[in-house]
PDB file of C-alpha atoms in Angstrom:
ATOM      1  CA  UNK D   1     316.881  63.814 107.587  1.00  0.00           C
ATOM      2  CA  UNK D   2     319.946  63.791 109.243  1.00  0.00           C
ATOM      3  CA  UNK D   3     323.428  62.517 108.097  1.00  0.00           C
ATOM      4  CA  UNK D   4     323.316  59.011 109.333  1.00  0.00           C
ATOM      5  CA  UNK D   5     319.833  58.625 107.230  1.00  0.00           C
ATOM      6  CA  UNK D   6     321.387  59.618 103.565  1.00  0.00           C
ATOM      7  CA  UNK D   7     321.680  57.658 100.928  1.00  0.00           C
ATOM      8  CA  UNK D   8     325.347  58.042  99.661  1.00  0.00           C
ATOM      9  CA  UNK D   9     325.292  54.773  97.663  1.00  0.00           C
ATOM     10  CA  UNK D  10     324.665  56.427  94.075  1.00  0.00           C
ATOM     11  CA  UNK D  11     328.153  58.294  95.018  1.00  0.00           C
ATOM     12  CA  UNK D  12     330.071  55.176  96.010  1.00  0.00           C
ATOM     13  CA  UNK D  13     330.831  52.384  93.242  1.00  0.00           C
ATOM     14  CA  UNK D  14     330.367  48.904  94.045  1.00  0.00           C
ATOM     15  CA  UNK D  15     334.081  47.842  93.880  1.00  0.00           C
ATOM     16  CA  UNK D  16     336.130  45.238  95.611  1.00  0.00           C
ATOM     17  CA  UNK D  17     339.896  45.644  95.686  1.00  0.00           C
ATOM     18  CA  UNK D  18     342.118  42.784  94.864  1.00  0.00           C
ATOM     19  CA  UNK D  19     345.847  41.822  94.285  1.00  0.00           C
ATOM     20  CA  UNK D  20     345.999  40.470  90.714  1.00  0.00           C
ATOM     21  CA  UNK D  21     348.764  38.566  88.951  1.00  0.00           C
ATOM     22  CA  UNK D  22     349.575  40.432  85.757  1.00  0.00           C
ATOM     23  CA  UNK D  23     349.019  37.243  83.624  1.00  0.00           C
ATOM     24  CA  UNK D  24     345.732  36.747  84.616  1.00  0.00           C
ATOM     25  CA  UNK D  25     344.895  40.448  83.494  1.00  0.00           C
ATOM     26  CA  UNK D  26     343.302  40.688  79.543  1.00  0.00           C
ATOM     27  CA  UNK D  27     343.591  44.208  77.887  1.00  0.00           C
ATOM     28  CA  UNK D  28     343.383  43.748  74.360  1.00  0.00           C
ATOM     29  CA  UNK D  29     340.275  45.234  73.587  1.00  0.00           C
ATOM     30  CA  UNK D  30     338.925  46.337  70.799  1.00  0.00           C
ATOM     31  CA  UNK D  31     337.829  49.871  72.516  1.00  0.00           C
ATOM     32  CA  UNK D  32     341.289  50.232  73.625  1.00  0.00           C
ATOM     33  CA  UNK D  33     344.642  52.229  72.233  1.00  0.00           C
ATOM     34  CA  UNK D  34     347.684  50.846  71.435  1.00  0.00           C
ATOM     35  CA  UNK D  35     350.536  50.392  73.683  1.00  0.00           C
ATOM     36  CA  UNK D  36     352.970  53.347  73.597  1.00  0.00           C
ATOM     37  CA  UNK D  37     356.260  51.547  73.636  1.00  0.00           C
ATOM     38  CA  UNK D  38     358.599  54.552  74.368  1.00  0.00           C
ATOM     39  CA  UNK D  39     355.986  55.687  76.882  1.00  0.00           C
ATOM     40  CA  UNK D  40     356.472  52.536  78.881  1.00  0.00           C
ATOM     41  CA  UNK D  41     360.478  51.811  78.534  1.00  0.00           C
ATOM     42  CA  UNK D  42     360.406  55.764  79.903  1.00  0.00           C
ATOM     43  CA  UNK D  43     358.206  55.336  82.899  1.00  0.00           C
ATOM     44  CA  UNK D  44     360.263  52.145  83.574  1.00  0.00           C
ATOM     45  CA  UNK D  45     362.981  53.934  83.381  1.00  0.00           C
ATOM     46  CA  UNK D  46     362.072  56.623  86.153  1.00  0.00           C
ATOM     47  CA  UNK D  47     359.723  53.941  88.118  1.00  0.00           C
ATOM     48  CA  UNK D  48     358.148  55.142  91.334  1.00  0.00           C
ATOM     49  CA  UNK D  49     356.067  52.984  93.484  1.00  0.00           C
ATOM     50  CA  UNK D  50     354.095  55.708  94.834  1.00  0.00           C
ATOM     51  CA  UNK D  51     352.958  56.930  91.347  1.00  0.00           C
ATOM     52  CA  UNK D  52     351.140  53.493  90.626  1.00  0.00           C
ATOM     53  CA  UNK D  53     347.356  53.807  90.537  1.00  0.00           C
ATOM     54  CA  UNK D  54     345.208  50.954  90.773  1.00  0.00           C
ATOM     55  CA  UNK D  55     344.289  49.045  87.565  1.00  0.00           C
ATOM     56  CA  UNK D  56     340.450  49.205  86.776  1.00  0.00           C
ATOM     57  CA  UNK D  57     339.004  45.720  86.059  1.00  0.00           C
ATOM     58  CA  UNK D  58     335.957  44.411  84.837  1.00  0.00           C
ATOM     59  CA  UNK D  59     335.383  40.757  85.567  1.00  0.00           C
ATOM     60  CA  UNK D  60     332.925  39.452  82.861  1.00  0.00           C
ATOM     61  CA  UNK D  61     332.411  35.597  82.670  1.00  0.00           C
ATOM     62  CA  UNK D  62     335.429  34.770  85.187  1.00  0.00           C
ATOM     63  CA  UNK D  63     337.689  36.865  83.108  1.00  0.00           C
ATOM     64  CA  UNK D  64     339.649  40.324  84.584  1.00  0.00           C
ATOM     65  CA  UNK D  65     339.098  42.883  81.442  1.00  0.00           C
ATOM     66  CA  UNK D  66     341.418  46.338  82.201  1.00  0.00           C
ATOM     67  CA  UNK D  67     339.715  49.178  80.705  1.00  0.00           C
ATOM     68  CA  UNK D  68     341.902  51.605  82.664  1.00  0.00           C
ATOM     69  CA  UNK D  69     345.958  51.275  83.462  1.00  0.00           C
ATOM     70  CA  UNK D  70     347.108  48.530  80.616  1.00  0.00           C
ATOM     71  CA  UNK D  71     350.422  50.742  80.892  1.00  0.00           C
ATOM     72  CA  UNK D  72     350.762  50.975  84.007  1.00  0.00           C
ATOM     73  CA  UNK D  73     350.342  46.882  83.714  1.00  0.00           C
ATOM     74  CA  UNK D  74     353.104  46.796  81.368  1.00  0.00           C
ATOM     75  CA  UNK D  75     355.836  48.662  83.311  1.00  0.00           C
ATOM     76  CA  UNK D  76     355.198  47.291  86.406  1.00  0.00           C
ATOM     77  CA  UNK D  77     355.855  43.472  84.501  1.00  0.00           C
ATOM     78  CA  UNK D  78     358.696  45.445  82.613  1.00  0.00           C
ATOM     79  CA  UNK D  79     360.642  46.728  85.941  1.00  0.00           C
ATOM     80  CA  UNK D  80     359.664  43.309  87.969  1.00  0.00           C
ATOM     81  CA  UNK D  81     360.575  41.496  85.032  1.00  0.00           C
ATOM     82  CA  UNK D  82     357.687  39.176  85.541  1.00  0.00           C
ATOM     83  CA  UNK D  83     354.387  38.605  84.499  1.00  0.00           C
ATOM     84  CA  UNK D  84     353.768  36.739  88.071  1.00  0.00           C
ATOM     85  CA  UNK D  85     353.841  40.439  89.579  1.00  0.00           C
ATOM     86  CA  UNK D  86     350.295  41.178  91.036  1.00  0.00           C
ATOM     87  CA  UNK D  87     348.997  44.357  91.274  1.00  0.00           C
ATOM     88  CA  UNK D  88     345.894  45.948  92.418  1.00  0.00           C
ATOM     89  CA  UNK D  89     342.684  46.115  90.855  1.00  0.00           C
ATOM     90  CA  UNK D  90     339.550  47.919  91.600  1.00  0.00           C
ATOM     91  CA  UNK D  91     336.883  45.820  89.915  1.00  0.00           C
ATOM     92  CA  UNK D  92     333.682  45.926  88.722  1.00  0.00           C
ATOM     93  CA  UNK D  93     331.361  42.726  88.604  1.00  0.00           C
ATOM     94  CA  UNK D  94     328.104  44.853  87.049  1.00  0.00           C
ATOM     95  CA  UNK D  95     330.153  45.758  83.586  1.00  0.00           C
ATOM     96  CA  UNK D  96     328.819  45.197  80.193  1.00  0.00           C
ATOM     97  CA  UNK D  97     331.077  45.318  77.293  1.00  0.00           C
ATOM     98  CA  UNK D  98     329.643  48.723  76.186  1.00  0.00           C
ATOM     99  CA  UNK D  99     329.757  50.195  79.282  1.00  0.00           C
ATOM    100  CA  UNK D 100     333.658  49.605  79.983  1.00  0.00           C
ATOM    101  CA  UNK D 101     334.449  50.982  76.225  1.00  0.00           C
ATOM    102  CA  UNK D 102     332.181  54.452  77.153  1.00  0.00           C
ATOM    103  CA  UNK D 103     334.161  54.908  80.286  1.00  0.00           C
ATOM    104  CA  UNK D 104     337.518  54.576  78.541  1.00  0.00           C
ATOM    105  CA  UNK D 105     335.994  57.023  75.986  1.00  0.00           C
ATOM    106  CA  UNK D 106     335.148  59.910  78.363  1.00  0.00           C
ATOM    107  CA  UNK D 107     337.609  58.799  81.233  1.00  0.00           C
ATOM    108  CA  UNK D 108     339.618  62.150  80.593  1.00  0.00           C
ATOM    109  CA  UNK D 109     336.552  64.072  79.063  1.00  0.00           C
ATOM    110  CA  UNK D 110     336.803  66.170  82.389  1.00  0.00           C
ATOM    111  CA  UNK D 111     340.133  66.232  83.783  1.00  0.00           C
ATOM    112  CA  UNK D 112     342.809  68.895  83.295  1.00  0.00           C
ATOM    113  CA  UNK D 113     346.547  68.474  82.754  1.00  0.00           C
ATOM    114  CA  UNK D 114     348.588  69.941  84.925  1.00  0.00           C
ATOM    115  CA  UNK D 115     350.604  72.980  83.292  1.00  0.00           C
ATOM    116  CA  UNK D 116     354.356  72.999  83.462  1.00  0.00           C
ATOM    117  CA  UNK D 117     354.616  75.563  86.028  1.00  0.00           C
ATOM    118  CA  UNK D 118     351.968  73.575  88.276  1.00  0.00           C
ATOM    119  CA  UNK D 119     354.339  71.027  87.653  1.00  0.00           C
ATOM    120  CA  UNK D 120     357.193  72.993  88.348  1.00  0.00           C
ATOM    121  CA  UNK D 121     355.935  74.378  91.193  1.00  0.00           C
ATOM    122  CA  UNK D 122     355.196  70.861  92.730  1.00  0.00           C
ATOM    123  CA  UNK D 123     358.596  70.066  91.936  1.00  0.00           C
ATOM    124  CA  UNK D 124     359.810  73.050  94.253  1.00  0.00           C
ATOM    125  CA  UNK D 125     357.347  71.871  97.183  1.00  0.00           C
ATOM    126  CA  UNK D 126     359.206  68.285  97.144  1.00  0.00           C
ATOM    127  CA  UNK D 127     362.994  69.997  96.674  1.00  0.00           C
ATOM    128  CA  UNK D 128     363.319  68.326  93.932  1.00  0.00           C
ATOM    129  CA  UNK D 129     367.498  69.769  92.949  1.00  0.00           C
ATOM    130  CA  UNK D 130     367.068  70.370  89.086  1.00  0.00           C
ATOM    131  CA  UNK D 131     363.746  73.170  89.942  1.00  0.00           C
ATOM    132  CA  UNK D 132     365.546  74.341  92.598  1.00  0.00           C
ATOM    133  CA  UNK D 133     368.984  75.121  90.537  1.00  0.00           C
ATOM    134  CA  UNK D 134     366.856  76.732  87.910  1.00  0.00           C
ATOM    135  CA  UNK D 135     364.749  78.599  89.924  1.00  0.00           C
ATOM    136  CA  UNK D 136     367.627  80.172  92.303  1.00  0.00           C
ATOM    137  CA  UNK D 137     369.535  80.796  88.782  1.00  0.00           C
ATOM    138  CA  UNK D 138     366.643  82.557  87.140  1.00  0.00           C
ATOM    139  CA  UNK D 139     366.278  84.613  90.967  1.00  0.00           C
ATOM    140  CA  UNK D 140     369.782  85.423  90.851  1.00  0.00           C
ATOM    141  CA  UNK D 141     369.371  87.783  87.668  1.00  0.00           C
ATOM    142  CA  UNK D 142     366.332  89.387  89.562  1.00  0.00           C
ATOM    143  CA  UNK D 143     363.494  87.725  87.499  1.00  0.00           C
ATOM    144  CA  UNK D 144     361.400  85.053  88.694  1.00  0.00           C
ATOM    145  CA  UNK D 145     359.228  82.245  87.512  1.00  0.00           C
ATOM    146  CA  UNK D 146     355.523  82.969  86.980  1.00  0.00           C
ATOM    147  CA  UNK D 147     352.665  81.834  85.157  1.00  0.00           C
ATOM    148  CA  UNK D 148     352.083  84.603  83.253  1.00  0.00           C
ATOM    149  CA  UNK D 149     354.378  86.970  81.139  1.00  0.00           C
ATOM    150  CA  UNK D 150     355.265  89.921  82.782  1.00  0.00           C
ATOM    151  CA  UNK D 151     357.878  92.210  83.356  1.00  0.00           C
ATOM    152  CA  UNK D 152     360.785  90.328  85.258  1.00  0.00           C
ATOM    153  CA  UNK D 153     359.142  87.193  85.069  1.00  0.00           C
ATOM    154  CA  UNK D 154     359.809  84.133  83.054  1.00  0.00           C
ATOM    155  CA  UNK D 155     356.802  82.463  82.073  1.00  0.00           C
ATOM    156  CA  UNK D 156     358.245  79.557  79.584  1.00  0.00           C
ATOM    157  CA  UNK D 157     359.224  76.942  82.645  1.00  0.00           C
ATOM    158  CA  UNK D 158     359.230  74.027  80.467  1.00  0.00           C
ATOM    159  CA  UNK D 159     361.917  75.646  78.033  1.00  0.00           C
ATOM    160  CA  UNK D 160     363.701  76.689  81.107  1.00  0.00           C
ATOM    161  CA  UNK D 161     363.591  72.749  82.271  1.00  0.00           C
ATOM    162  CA  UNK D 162     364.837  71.516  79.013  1.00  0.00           C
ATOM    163  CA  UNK D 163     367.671  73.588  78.449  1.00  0.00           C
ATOM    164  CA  UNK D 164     368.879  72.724  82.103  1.00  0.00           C
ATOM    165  CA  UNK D 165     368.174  68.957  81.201  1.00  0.00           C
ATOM    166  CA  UNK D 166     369.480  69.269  77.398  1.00  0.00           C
ATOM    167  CA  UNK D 167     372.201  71.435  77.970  1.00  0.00           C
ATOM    168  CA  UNK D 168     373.205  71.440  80.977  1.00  0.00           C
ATOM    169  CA  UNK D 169     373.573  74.245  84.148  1.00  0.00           C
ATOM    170  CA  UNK D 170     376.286  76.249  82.182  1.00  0.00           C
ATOM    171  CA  UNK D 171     374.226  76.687  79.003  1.00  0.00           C
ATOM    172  CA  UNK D 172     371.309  78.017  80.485  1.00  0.00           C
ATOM    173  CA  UNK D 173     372.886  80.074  83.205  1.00  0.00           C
ATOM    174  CA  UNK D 174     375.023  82.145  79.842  1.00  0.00           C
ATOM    175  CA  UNK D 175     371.605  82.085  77.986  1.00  0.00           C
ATOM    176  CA  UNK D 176     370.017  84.255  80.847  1.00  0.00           C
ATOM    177  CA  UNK D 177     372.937  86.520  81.383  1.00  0.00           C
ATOM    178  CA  UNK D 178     372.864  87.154  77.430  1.00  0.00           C
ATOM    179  CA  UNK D 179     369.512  87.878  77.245  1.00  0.00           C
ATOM    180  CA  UNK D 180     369.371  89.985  80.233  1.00  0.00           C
ATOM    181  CA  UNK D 181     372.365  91.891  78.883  1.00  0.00           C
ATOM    182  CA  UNK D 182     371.344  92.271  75.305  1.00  0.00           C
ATOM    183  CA  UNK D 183     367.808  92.898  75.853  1.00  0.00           C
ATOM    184  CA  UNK D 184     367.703  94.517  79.233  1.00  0.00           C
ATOM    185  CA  UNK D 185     363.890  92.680  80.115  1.00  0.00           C
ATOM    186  CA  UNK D 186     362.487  93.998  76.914  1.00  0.00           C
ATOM    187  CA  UNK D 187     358.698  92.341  76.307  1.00  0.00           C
ATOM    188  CA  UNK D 188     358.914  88.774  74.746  1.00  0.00           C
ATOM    189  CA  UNK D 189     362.869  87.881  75.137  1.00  0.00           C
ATOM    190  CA  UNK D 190     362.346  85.155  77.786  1.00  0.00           C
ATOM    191  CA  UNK D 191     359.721  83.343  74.887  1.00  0.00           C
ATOM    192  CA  UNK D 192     360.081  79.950  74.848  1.00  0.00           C
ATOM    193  CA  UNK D 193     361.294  80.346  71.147  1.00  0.00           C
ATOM    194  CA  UNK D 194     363.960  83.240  72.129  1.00  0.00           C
ATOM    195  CA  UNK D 195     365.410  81.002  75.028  1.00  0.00           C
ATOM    196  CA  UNK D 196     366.046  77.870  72.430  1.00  0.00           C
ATOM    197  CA  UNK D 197     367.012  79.919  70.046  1.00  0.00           C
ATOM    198  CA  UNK D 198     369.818  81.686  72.689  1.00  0.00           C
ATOM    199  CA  UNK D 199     370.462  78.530  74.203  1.00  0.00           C
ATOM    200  CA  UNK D 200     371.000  76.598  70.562  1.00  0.00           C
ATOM    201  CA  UNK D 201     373.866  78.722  69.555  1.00  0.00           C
ATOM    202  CA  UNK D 202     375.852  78.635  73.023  1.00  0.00           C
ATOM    203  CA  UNK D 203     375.970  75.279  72.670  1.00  0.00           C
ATOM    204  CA  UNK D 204     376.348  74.554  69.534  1.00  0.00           C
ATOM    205  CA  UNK D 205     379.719  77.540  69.377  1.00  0.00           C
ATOM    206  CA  UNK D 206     380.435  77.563  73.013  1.00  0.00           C
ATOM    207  CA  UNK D 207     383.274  79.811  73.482  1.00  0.00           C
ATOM    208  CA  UNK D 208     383.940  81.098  69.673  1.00  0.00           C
ATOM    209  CA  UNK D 209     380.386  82.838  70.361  1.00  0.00           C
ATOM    210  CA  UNK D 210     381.727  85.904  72.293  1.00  0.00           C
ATOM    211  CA  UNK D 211     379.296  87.401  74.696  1.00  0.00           C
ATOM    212  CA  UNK D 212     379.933  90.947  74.116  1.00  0.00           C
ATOM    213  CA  UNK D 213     379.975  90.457  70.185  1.00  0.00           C
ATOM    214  CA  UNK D 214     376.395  88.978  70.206  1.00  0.00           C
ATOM    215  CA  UNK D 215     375.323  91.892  73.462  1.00  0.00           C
ATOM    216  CA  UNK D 216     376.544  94.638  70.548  1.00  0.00           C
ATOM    217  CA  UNK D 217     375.298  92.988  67.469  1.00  0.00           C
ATOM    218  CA  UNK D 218     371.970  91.904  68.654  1.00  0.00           C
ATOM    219  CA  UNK D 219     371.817  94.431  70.844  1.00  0.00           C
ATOM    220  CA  UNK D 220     370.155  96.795  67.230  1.00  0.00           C
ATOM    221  CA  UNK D 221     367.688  94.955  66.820  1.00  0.00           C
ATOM    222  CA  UNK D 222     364.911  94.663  68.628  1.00  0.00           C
ATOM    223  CA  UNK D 223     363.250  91.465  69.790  1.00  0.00           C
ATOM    224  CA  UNK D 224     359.863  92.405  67.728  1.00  0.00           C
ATOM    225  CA  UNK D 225     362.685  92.911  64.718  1.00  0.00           C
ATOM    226  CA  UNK D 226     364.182  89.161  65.579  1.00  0.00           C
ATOM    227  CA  UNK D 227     360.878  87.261  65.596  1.00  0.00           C
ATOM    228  CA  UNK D 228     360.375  88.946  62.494  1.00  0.00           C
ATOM    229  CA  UNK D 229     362.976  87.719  61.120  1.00  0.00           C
ATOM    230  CA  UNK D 230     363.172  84.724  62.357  1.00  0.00           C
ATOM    231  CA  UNK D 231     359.323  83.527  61.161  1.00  0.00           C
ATOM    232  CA  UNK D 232     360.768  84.170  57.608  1.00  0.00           C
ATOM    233  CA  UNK D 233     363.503  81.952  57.685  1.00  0.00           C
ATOM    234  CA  UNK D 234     361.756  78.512  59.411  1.00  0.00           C
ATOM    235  CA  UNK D 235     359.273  78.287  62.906  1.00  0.00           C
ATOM    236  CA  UNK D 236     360.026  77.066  65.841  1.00  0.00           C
ATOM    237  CA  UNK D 237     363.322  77.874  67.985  1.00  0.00           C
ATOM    238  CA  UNK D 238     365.487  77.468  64.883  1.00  0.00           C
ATOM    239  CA  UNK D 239     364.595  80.430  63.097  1.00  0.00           C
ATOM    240  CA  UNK D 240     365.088  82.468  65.848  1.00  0.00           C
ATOM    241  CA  UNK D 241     369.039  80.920  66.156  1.00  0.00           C
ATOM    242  CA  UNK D 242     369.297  81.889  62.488  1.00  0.00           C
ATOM    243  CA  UNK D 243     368.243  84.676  62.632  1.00  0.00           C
ATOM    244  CA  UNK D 244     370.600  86.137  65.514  1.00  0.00           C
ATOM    245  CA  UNK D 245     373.165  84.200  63.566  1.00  0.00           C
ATOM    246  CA  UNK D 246     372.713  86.183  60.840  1.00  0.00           C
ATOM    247  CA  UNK D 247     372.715  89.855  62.898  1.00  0.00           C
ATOM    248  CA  UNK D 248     375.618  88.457  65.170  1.00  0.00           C
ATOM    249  CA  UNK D 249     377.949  87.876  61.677  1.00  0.00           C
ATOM    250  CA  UNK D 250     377.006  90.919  60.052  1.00  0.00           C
ATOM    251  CA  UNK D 251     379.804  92.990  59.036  1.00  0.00           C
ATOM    252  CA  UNK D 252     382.584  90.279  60.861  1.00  0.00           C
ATOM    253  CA  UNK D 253     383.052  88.236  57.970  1.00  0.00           C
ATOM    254  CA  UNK D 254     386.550  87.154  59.768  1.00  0.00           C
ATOM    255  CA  UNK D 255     385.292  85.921  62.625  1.00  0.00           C
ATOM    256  CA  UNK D 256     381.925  84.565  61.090  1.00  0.00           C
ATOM    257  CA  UNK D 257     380.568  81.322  62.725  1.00  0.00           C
ATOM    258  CA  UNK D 258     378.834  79.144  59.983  1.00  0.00           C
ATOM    259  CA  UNK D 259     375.296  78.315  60.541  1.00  0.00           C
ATOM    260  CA  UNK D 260     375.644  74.735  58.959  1.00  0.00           C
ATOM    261  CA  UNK D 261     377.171  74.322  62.501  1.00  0.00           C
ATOM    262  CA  UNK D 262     373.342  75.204  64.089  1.00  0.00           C
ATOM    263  CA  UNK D 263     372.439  71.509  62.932  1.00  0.00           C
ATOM    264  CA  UNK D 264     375.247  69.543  64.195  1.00  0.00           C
ATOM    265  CA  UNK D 265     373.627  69.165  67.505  1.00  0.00           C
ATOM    266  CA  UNK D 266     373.247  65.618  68.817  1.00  0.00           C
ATOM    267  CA  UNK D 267     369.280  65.138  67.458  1.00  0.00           C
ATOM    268  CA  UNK D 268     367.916  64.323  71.023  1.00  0.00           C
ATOM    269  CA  UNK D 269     369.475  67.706  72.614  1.00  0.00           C
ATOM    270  CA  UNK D 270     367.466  69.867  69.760  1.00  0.00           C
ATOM    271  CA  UNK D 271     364.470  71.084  70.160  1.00  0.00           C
ATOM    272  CA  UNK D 272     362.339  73.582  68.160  1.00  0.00           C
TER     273      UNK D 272
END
């Protein structure tokens, strides 16, 4: 049998394409989730034409059911600011009511997030300027970004991303040069939970934290020591700021920064 003769029909779904007003769309069934509010006002927010997929409908009885993209219905009528705005639909005419809610089921059942440095990485690819500030700041100590810990590399991309976003260039350029300097590349100090932690208290004391002070006083204890110490005072990022609190003001009662001050950070730049 040659090409021309196969059968590729049971790999091809029997869809039609059309432009659809988003009024004449239905998506409140029973099968479906709940509309993520803050989800939708965000991808409004950073709206991109090109990252619009079309909306799968099933037309039952004359009537377009979406079991796949009611959000992405809802931003586009939030940035057009009209229901009128069509969209399009890949739809299915041989759809029972069943069928549509076992597809939404498994839609994701075999599809993989991207990881952050994926995503990072893409990011690099289409020069995007906040991945490619980070990354020449993280090159210009001599490490690099990897997907794996190893030595000289800087696995945690995300934390990276949200200190830069958070905090701002400044913050997370010190936060490197700190580590680097205190730690010298020791295993584990470029954790996600050591970088917050770092990151937290630069901002939070800016210039009354004094770099050599913390390089010296943090400088005796190891980083296996800190996360020690840290995981017995609260998880997450926080402990770890605590904790190096705690080391940095030991024995310099006179210059002592209060830790009450670790939690004075606007609530949507902290993160633990």
């Amino acid at each position: 049998m040659n090409e021309t003769e196969i059968d590729f029909s049971p790999f091809v779904p029997q869809v039609q394409y059309e432009l659809i007003p988003i009024k004449n769309l239905v998506s409140n069934q029973d099968y479906q989730r709940a509309l993520y509010e803050k989800n939708i006002q965000k991808a409004a927010k950073d709206f991109d034409l090109y990252q619009i997929n079309p909306v799968k409908v099933s037309r039952r009885d004359g009537i377009n059911y979406v079991f796949n993209g009611q959000h992405t219905i809802e931003i586009v009528a939030l940035v057009s600011g009209s229901r009128e705005t069509p969209v399009w639909c890949m739809i299915y005419d041989d759809l029972v009511y069943q069928r549509e809610a076992d597809i939404f089921a498994n839609q994701m059942k075999y599809t993989k997030n991207l990881t952050p440095y994926e995503v990072f990485t893409a990011n690099i690819e289409a020069g995007n300027d906040a991945q490619l500030l980070i990354r020449d700041t993280v090159e210009s100590y001599g490490l690099c970004i990897a997907n794996k810990s190893k030595p000289g590399k800087i696995c945690a991309v995300a934390t990276l991303e949200r200190i830069y976003k958070n905090y701002g260039f400044h913050v997370l350029d010190r936060t490197l040069r700190l580590i680097i300097g205190t730690w010298e590349g020791a295993p584990h100090s470029f954790s996600s939970n050591m970088l917050s932690g770092v990151a937290r208290l630069i901002y939070c004391f800016g210039d009354a934290l004094k770099d050599e002070l913390f390089k010296e006083k943090l400088g005796l204890f190891s980083v296996k020591e800190l996360t020690r110490t840290a995981r017995d005072r609260r998880s997450g990022s926080m402990g770890f700021s605590e904790a190096m609190l705690i080391a940095y003001n030991k024995k310099n009662q006179k210059n002592a920064l209060q830790i009450s001050k670790l939690y004075n950070a606007p609530a949507n730049r902290i993160y633990y």
